[in-house]
């Protein structure tokens, strides 16, 4: 067994800390809890409690470094969270705050970059040095591994595939607004939260679909799982929606493949995991949408570490530079 390293995953509603085996990527102990408050001080306190709980199971031995993945944009290696819409944060020096509380250096990274690193090192792209990991869940995000290293970009915010533009606004045809403050982003069309909101409003406005029956007439209960269920049962509205979303996803991912020429593409996230029909549409359209030379030897795999990937990647990234 390798040396255990400590990672934390801060989502919009939950926090988890885990002890991860540095040599195998196995999770040895994990502590997850709901976030009671979302202010930076409250999240620091919740992270400290979760870390103390897992460290206690390691005999209370101190950790030299800690890695944190957070649902937000992080400025380089500064630990400053530039923008975390789900937490309502802007320009929060979270790494310094948590480091002061714990007395050790803390590295903070974007949660999807952490998850991509977890999948790359000890998941669906183990042993592969050029990887693109795309997650389609509540939002859309990606992580890029080039030559065996996580590609972070000049400001540390590379991999924002959810915010590449897929629908430029035209007169009389406004693009859908995105949570980032812009509009026409991939996430505005393919992110689970935005998709569910769109279907609710279209069904409420009388779209001809069996989705309303699947939720007992309660529009507020509609999720992307109901679109998948209806599509599998031959519902025309659901099929047209999946065709539209699948084409946008396939095109955006294929463009990234053309640009980056990865050896492996890893597809994950709750929406793709729960919607095999959508995933099939994306995978079937991808090869034709990418440059044939870039896609010639591309292999596509499903994410293998599920919700664990983020905390595993955060722990590994946090421990880097320790040796
Ligand atoms: Zn956006």
Short mmCIF file of C-alpha atoms in Angstrom, two decimals, residues 6-322:
data_model
loop_
_atom_site.label_atom_id
_atom_site.label_comp_id
_atom_site.label_asym_id
_atom_site.label_seq_id
_atom_site.Cartn_x
_atom_site.Cartn_y
_atom_site.Cartn_z
CA UNK A 6 -5.89 13.69 1.71
CA UNK A 7 -8.42 15.20 -0.67
CA UNK A 8 -11.55 17.30 -0.24
CA UNK A 9 -14.39 17.80 -2.73
CA UNK A 10 -16.57 20.88 -2.20
CA UNK A 11 -19.81 20.82 -4.22
CA UNK A 12 -22.72 23.24 -4.14
CA UNK A 13 -24.57 21.29 -1.43
CA UNK A 14 -22.17 18.63 -0.12
CA UNK A 15 -18.62 18.28 1.06
CA UNK A 16 -16.52 15.15 1.33
CA UNK A 17 -13.03 14.38 2.50
CA UNK A 18 -11.15 11.17 1.71
CA UNK A 19 -7.93 9.37 2.37
CA UNK A 20 -6.58 8.14 -0.94
CA UNK A 21 -3.79 5.66 -1.56
CA UNK A 22 -1.24 7.55 -3.64
CA UNK A 23 0.04 4.42 -5.41
CA UNK A 24 -3.28 2.78 -6.28
CA UNK A 25 -5.85 5.58 -6.14
CA UNK A 26 -8.01 3.49 -3.77
CA UNK A 27 -10.18 5.39 -1.29
CA UNK A 28 -9.32 4.12 2.20
CA UNK A 29 -11.68 6.29 4.24
CA UNK A 30 -14.28 8.86 3.30
CA UNK A 31 -16.40 11.33 5.21
CA UNK A 32 -19.25 13.12 3.43
CA UNK A 33 -21.81 15.54 4.77
CA UNK A 34 -24.30 18.18 3.64
CA UNK A 35 -23.08 21.78 3.75
CA UNK A 36 -25.06 23.61 6.42
CA UNK A 37 -23.92 27.05 5.31
CA UNK A 38 -22.17 28.28 2.18
CA UNK A 39 -20.16 31.24 3.45
CA UNK A 40 -16.38 30.77 3.10
CA UNK A 41 -15.99 30.58 6.91
CA UNK A 42 -18.72 27.93 7.18
CA UNK A 43 -17.18 25.86 4.36
CA UNK A 44 -13.73 26.12 6.01
CA UNK A 45 -15.28 24.84 9.26
CA UNK A 46 -17.11 22.00 7.47
CA UNK A 47 -13.94 21.01 5.58
CA UNK A 48 -11.93 21.00 8.82
CA UNK A 49 -14.48 18.73 10.52
CA UNK A 50 -14.57 16.30 7.58
CA UNK A 51 -10.75 16.25 7.39
CA UNK A 52 -10.46 15.64 11.14
CA UNK A 53 -12.91 12.73 10.84
CA UNK A 54 -10.96 10.93 8.10
CA UNK A 55 -7.57 11.82 9.64
CA UNK A 56 -8.81 10.27 12.89
CA UNK A 57 -9.22 6.97 11.06
CA UNK A 58 -5.58 7.27 9.97
CA UNK A 59 -4.46 7.34 13.60
CA UNK A 60 -4.61 11.14 13.65
CA UNK A 61 -1.22 11.41 11.89
CA UNK A 62 -0.73 14.89 10.40
CA UNK A 63 -0.85 15.46 6.66
CA UNK A 64 1.79 17.59 4.98
CA UNK A 65 -0.42 18.86 2.19
CA UNK A 66 -4.10 18.77 1.26
CA UNK A 67 -5.83 19.05 -2.11
CA UNK A 68 -9.28 20.56 -2.58
CA UNK A 69 -11.52 20.37 -5.63
CA UNK A 70 -14.23 23.02 -5.67
CA UNK A 71 -17.18 23.77 -7.98
CA UNK A 72 -15.78 27.06 -9.23
CA UNK A 73 -13.03 28.76 -11.19
CA UNK A 74 -9.69 28.92 -9.38
CA UNK A 75 -6.90 31.35 -10.22
CA UNK A 76 -3.76 29.34 -11.00
CA UNK A 77 -2.08 27.92 -7.89
CA UNK A 78 -3.11 30.92 -5.75
CA UNK A 79 -5.98 29.10 -4.00
CA UNK A 80 -8.25 32.05 -4.86
CA UNK A 81 -11.72 31.01 -6.02
CA UNK A 82 -12.59 33.60 -8.68
CA UNK A 83 -16.18 32.56 -9.13
CA UNK A 84 -18.28 29.77 -7.60
CA UNK A 85 -21.92 30.42 -8.62
CA UNK A 86 -23.35 27.51 -6.58
CA UNK A 87 -21.71 28.82 -3.41
CA UNK A 88 -22.27 32.49 -4.25
CA UNK A 89 -18.53 33.24 -4.00
CA UNK A 90 -16.37 35.73 -5.87
CA UNK A 91 -12.62 36.24 -5.27
CA UNK A 92 -12.46 34.14 -2.10
CA UNK A 93 -8.90 33.19 -0.91
CA UNK A 94 -10.16 29.78 0.14
CA UNK A 95 -6.78 28.00 -0.02
CA UNK A 96 -5.18 30.53 2.36
CA UNK A 97 -8.19 30.42 4.72
CA UNK A 98 -8.22 26.62 4.98
CA UNK A 99 -4.42 26.50 5.16
CA UNK A 100 -4.44 28.89 8.14
CA UNK A 101 -7.06 26.78 9.88
CA UNK A 102 -5.17 23.50 9.31
CA UNK A 103 -1.59 24.72 9.42
CA UNK A 104 -0.61 22.98 6.14
CA UNK A 105 -0.38 24.08 2.49
CA UNK A 106 -3.66 23.62 0.62
CA UNK A 107 -3.92 23.38 -3.15
CA UNK A 108 -7.29 24.34 -4.61
CA UNK A 109 -8.39 23.26 -8.10
CA UNK A 110 -11.61 23.22 -10.09
CA UNK A 111 -13.69 20.15 -9.18
CA UNK A 112 -13.96 18.88 -12.76
CA UNK A 113 -10.22 19.27 -13.33
CA UNK A 114 -9.75 17.22 -10.16
CA UNK A 115 -12.22 14.59 -11.38
CA UNK A 116 -10.52 14.48 -14.79
CA UNK A 117 -7.17 13.95 -13.07
CA UNK A 118 -8.68 11.17 -10.92
CA UNK A 119 -10.07 9.43 -14.04
CA UNK A 120 -6.80 9.96 -15.86
CA UNK A 121 -4.52 8.56 -13.13
CA UNK A 122 -6.68 5.82 -11.62
CA UNK A 123 -9.85 5.51 -13.70
CA UNK A 124 -10.90 5.10 -17.33
CA UNK A 125 -7.68 6.60 -18.77
CA UNK A 126 -5.11 4.98 -16.52
CA UNK A 127 -1.72 4.78 -18.24
CA UNK A 128 -2.79 7.08 -21.10
CA UNK A 129 -0.88 10.35 -21.43
CA UNK A 130 -3.16 12.43 -23.71
CA UNK A 131 -6.72 12.49 -22.46
CA UNK A 132 -9.88 14.55 -22.75
CA UNK A 133 -12.43 13.98 -19.96
CA UNK A 134 -15.91 15.44 -20.47
CA UNK A 135 -18.58 15.47 -17.77
CA UNK A 136 -22.23 16.20 -18.51
CA UNK A 137 -24.12 16.45 -15.23
CA UNK A 138 -25.86 19.40 -13.59
CA UNK A 139 -23.38 21.47 -15.60
CA UNK A 140 -20.89 20.62 -18.34
CA UNK A 141 -17.14 20.61 -17.84
CA UNK A 142 -13.96 18.96 -18.95
CA UNK A 143 -10.38 18.29 -18.04
CA UNK A 144 -7.44 18.08 -20.41
CA UNK A 145 -4.34 15.94 -19.85
CA UNK A 146 -1.45 16.63 -22.22
CA UNK A 147 1.75 14.58 -22.09
CA UNK A 148 0.70 13.09 -18.73
CA UNK A 149 0.08 16.46 -17.06
CA UNK A 150 -3.13 18.28 -16.28
CA UNK A 151 -3.36 21.25 -18.65
CA UNK A 152 -4.42 24.23 -16.54
CA UNK A 153 -3.85 27.16 -18.90
CA UNK A 154 -2.32 30.58 -18.26
CA UNK A 155 -4.79 31.49 -15.49
CA UNK A 156 -5.64 27.96 -14.41
CA UNK A 157 -9.10 27.94 -15.98
CA UNK A 158 -8.53 25.73 -19.06
CA UNK A 159 -11.07 23.00 -19.80
CA UNK A 160 -14.26 25.05 -19.61
CA UNK A 161 -15.94 23.09 -22.40
CA UNK A 162 -19.33 23.95 -20.87
CA UNK A 163 -18.79 27.58 -21.82
CA UNK A 164 -17.69 27.23 -25.42
CA UNK A 165 -20.31 28.87 -27.62
CA UNK A 166 -22.56 26.59 -29.62
CA UNK A 167 -25.34 29.01 -30.62
CA UNK A 168 -24.33 32.53 -31.49
CA UNK A 169 -27.32 34.84 -30.97
CA UNK A 170 -29.09 35.94 -34.14
CA UNK A 171 -31.65 38.69 -34.58
CA UNK A 172 -35.03 37.31 -33.51
CA UNK A 173 -33.43 34.12 -32.21
CA UNK A 174 -31.79 34.84 -28.87
CA UNK A 175 -29.36 32.24 -27.51
CA UNK A 176 -30.20 30.55 -24.19
CA UNK A 177 -28.72 32.28 -21.14
CA UNK A 178 -26.00 30.46 -19.17
CA UNK A 179 -25.22 30.51 -15.44
CA UNK A 180 -21.81 32.04 -16.25
CA UNK A 181 -23.52 35.29 -17.23
CA UNK A 182 -23.07 34.76 -20.97
CA UNK A 183 -25.45 33.08 -23.41
CA UNK A 184 -25.26 30.45 -26.15
CA UNK A 185 -22.85 28.25 -24.11
CA UNK A 186 -22.88 24.45 -24.46
CA UNK A 187 -23.95 24.20 -20.79
CA UNK A 188 -27.00 26.38 -21.48
CA UNK A 189 -28.20 23.65 -23.91
CA UNK A 190 -26.75 20.42 -22.49
CA UNK A 191 -26.28 20.94 -18.73
CA UNK A 192 -28.78 18.89 -16.69
CA UNK A 193 -30.13 21.85 -14.69
CA UNK A 194 -30.73 23.99 -17.77
CA UNK A 195 -32.15 21.07 -19.75
CA UNK A 196 -34.62 20.17 -17.01
CA UNK A 197 -35.71 23.82 -16.73
CA UNK A 198 -36.24 23.98 -20.50
CA UNK A 199 -38.32 20.78 -20.57
CA UNK A 200 -40.44 21.95 -17.62
CA UNK A 201 -41.28 25.19 -19.36
CA UNK A 202 -41.98 23.52 -22.74
CA UNK A 203 -44.16 20.82 -21.17
CA UNK A 204 -46.01 23.45 -19.12
CA UNK A 205 -46.63 25.32 -22.39
CA UNK A 206 -48.25 22.20 -23.88
CA UNK A 207 -45.47 20.39 -25.77
CA UNK A 208 -46.91 17.08 -27.08
CA UNK A 209 -45.07 14.48 -24.99
CA UNK A 210 -45.73 11.66 -22.53
CA UNK A 211 -43.24 13.21 -20.08
CA UNK A 212 -46.13 14.88 -18.20
CA UNK A 213 -47.66 11.43 -17.54
CA UNK A 214 -44.32 10.11 -16.26
CA UNK A 215 -44.34 12.74 -13.48
CA UNK A 216 -48.02 12.34 -12.62
CA UNK A 217 -48.86 15.74 -14.09
CA UNK A 218 -46.42 17.58 -11.78
CA UNK A 219 -44.18 19.59 -14.10
CA UNK A 220 -41.84 20.57 -11.24
CA UNK A 221 -40.71 16.92 -10.89
CA UNK A 222 -39.30 16.68 -14.42
CA UNK A 223 -35.61 15.74 -14.72
CA UNK A 224 -33.44 14.60 -17.62
CA UNK A 225 -34.14 10.99 -16.52
CA UNK A 226 -37.76 11.48 -17.66
CA UNK A 227 -36.59 12.67 -21.09
CA UNK A 228 -34.49 9.51 -21.39
CA UNK A 229 -37.39 7.31 -20.26
CA UNK A 230 -39.77 8.94 -22.74
CA UNK A 231 -37.23 8.75 -25.55
CA UNK A 232 -36.65 5.02 -24.93
CA UNK A 233 -40.44 4.55 -25.17
CA UNK A 234 -40.56 6.23 -28.60
CA UNK A 235 -41.71 9.73 -27.57
CA UNK A 236 -41.16 12.11 -30.50
CA UNK A 237 -40.59 15.26 -28.44
CA UNK A 238 -37.97 13.53 -26.26
CA UNK A 239 -36.26 12.05 -29.31
CA UNK A 240 -36.04 15.45 -31.05
CA UNK A 241 -34.64 17.01 -27.88
CA UNK A 242 -31.99 14.28 -27.49
CA UNK A 243 -31.08 14.61 -31.18
CA UNK A 244 -30.59 18.36 -30.76
CA UNK A 245 -28.62 18.08 -27.49
CA UNK A 246 -26.64 15.06 -28.74
CA UNK A 247 -25.61 16.90 -31.88
CA UNK A 248 -24.46 19.99 -29.93
CA UNK A 249 -22.50 17.82 -27.49
CA UNK A 250 -20.98 15.69 -30.26
CA UNK A 251 -19.93 18.77 -32.23
CA UNK A 252 -18.36 20.56 -29.24
CA UNK A 253 -16.53 17.42 -28.06
CA UNK A 254 -15.42 16.60 -31.62
CA UNK A 255 -14.02 20.13 -32.00
CA UNK A 256 -12.03 19.60 -28.80
CA UNK A 257 -10.78 16.26 -30.17
CA UNK A 258 -9.72 17.97 -33.41
CA UNK A 259 -7.90 20.66 -31.43
CA UNK A 260 -6.21 18.43 -28.84
CA UNK A 261 -5.80 15.04 -30.56
CA UNK A 262 -6.27 12.99 -27.37
CA UNK A 263 -5.64 9.25 -27.33
CA UNK A 264 -8.66 8.64 -25.11
CA UNK A 265 -11.94 10.43 -24.55
CA UNK A 266 -13.63 9.73 -21.22
CA UNK A 267 -17.35 10.55 -20.98
CA UNK A 268 -18.98 10.86 -17.56
CA UNK A 269 -21.37 12.85 -15.38
CA UNK A 270 -24.88 12.10 -14.14
CA UNK A 271 -26.77 13.06 -17.31
CA UNK A 272 -24.69 10.84 -19.63
CA UNK A 273 -24.57 8.03 -17.06
CA UNK A 274 -28.36 8.06 -16.72
CA UNK A 275 -29.16 8.58 -20.42
CA UNK A 276 -27.78 5.76 -22.58
CA UNK A 277 -29.78 6.95 -25.59
CA UNK A 278 -28.22 10.42 -25.44
CA UNK A 279 -24.77 8.91 -24.94
CA UNK A 280 -25.29 6.70 -27.98
CA UNK A 281 -26.25 9.72 -30.11
CA UNK A 282 -23.12 11.58 -28.97
CA UNK A 283 -20.81 8.62 -29.59
CA UNK A 284 -22.28 7.79 -32.99
CA UNK A 285 -21.99 11.37 -34.28
CA UNK A 286 -18.59 12.14 -32.82
CA UNK A 287 -16.30 10.39 -35.32
CA UNK A 288 -17.78 12.16 -38.35
CA UNK A 289 -17.69 15.54 -36.60
CA UNK A 290 -13.99 15.32 -35.65
CA UNK A 291 -11.02 15.59 -37.96
CA UNK A 292 -10.40 12.03 -39.29
CA UNK A 293 -6.67 12.31 -38.62
CA UNK A 294 -7.20 13.43 -35.00
CA UNK A 295 -9.89 10.80 -34.36
CA UNK A 296 -8.22 7.88 -36.19
CA UNK A 297 -6.91 6.12 -33.08
CA UNK A 298 -9.20 7.70 -30.50
CA UNK A 299 -10.76 5.36 -27.96
CA UNK A 300 -13.89 6.37 -26.03
CA UNK A 301 -14.53 5.10 -22.50
CA UNK A 302 -17.13 5.68 -19.79
CA UNK A 303 -15.88 7.33 -16.60
CA UNK A 304 -14.96 4.60 -14.12
CA UNK A 305 -14.73 6.31 -10.71
CA UNK A 306 -18.19 7.87 -10.45
CA UNK A 307 -18.56 10.49 -7.70
CA UNK A 308 -15.22 9.42 -6.23
CA UNK A 309 -13.11 10.81 -9.10
CA UNK A 310 -13.05 14.39 -7.78
CA UNK A 311 -11.80 13.62 -4.31
CA UNK A 312 -9.21 11.18 -5.67
CA UNK A 313 -7.89 13.74 -8.17
CA UNK A 314 -7.87 16.52 -5.55
CA UNK A 315 -5.85 14.36 -3.14
CA UNK A 316 -3.30 13.49 -5.85
CA UNK A 317 -2.95 17.08 -7.08
CA UNK A 318 -2.65 18.34 -3.49
CA UNK A 319 0.17 15.92 -2.78
CA UNK A 320 2.15 16.89 -5.89
CA UNK A 321 5.48 18.51 -5.20
CA UNK A 322 5.64 16.81 -1.82
#
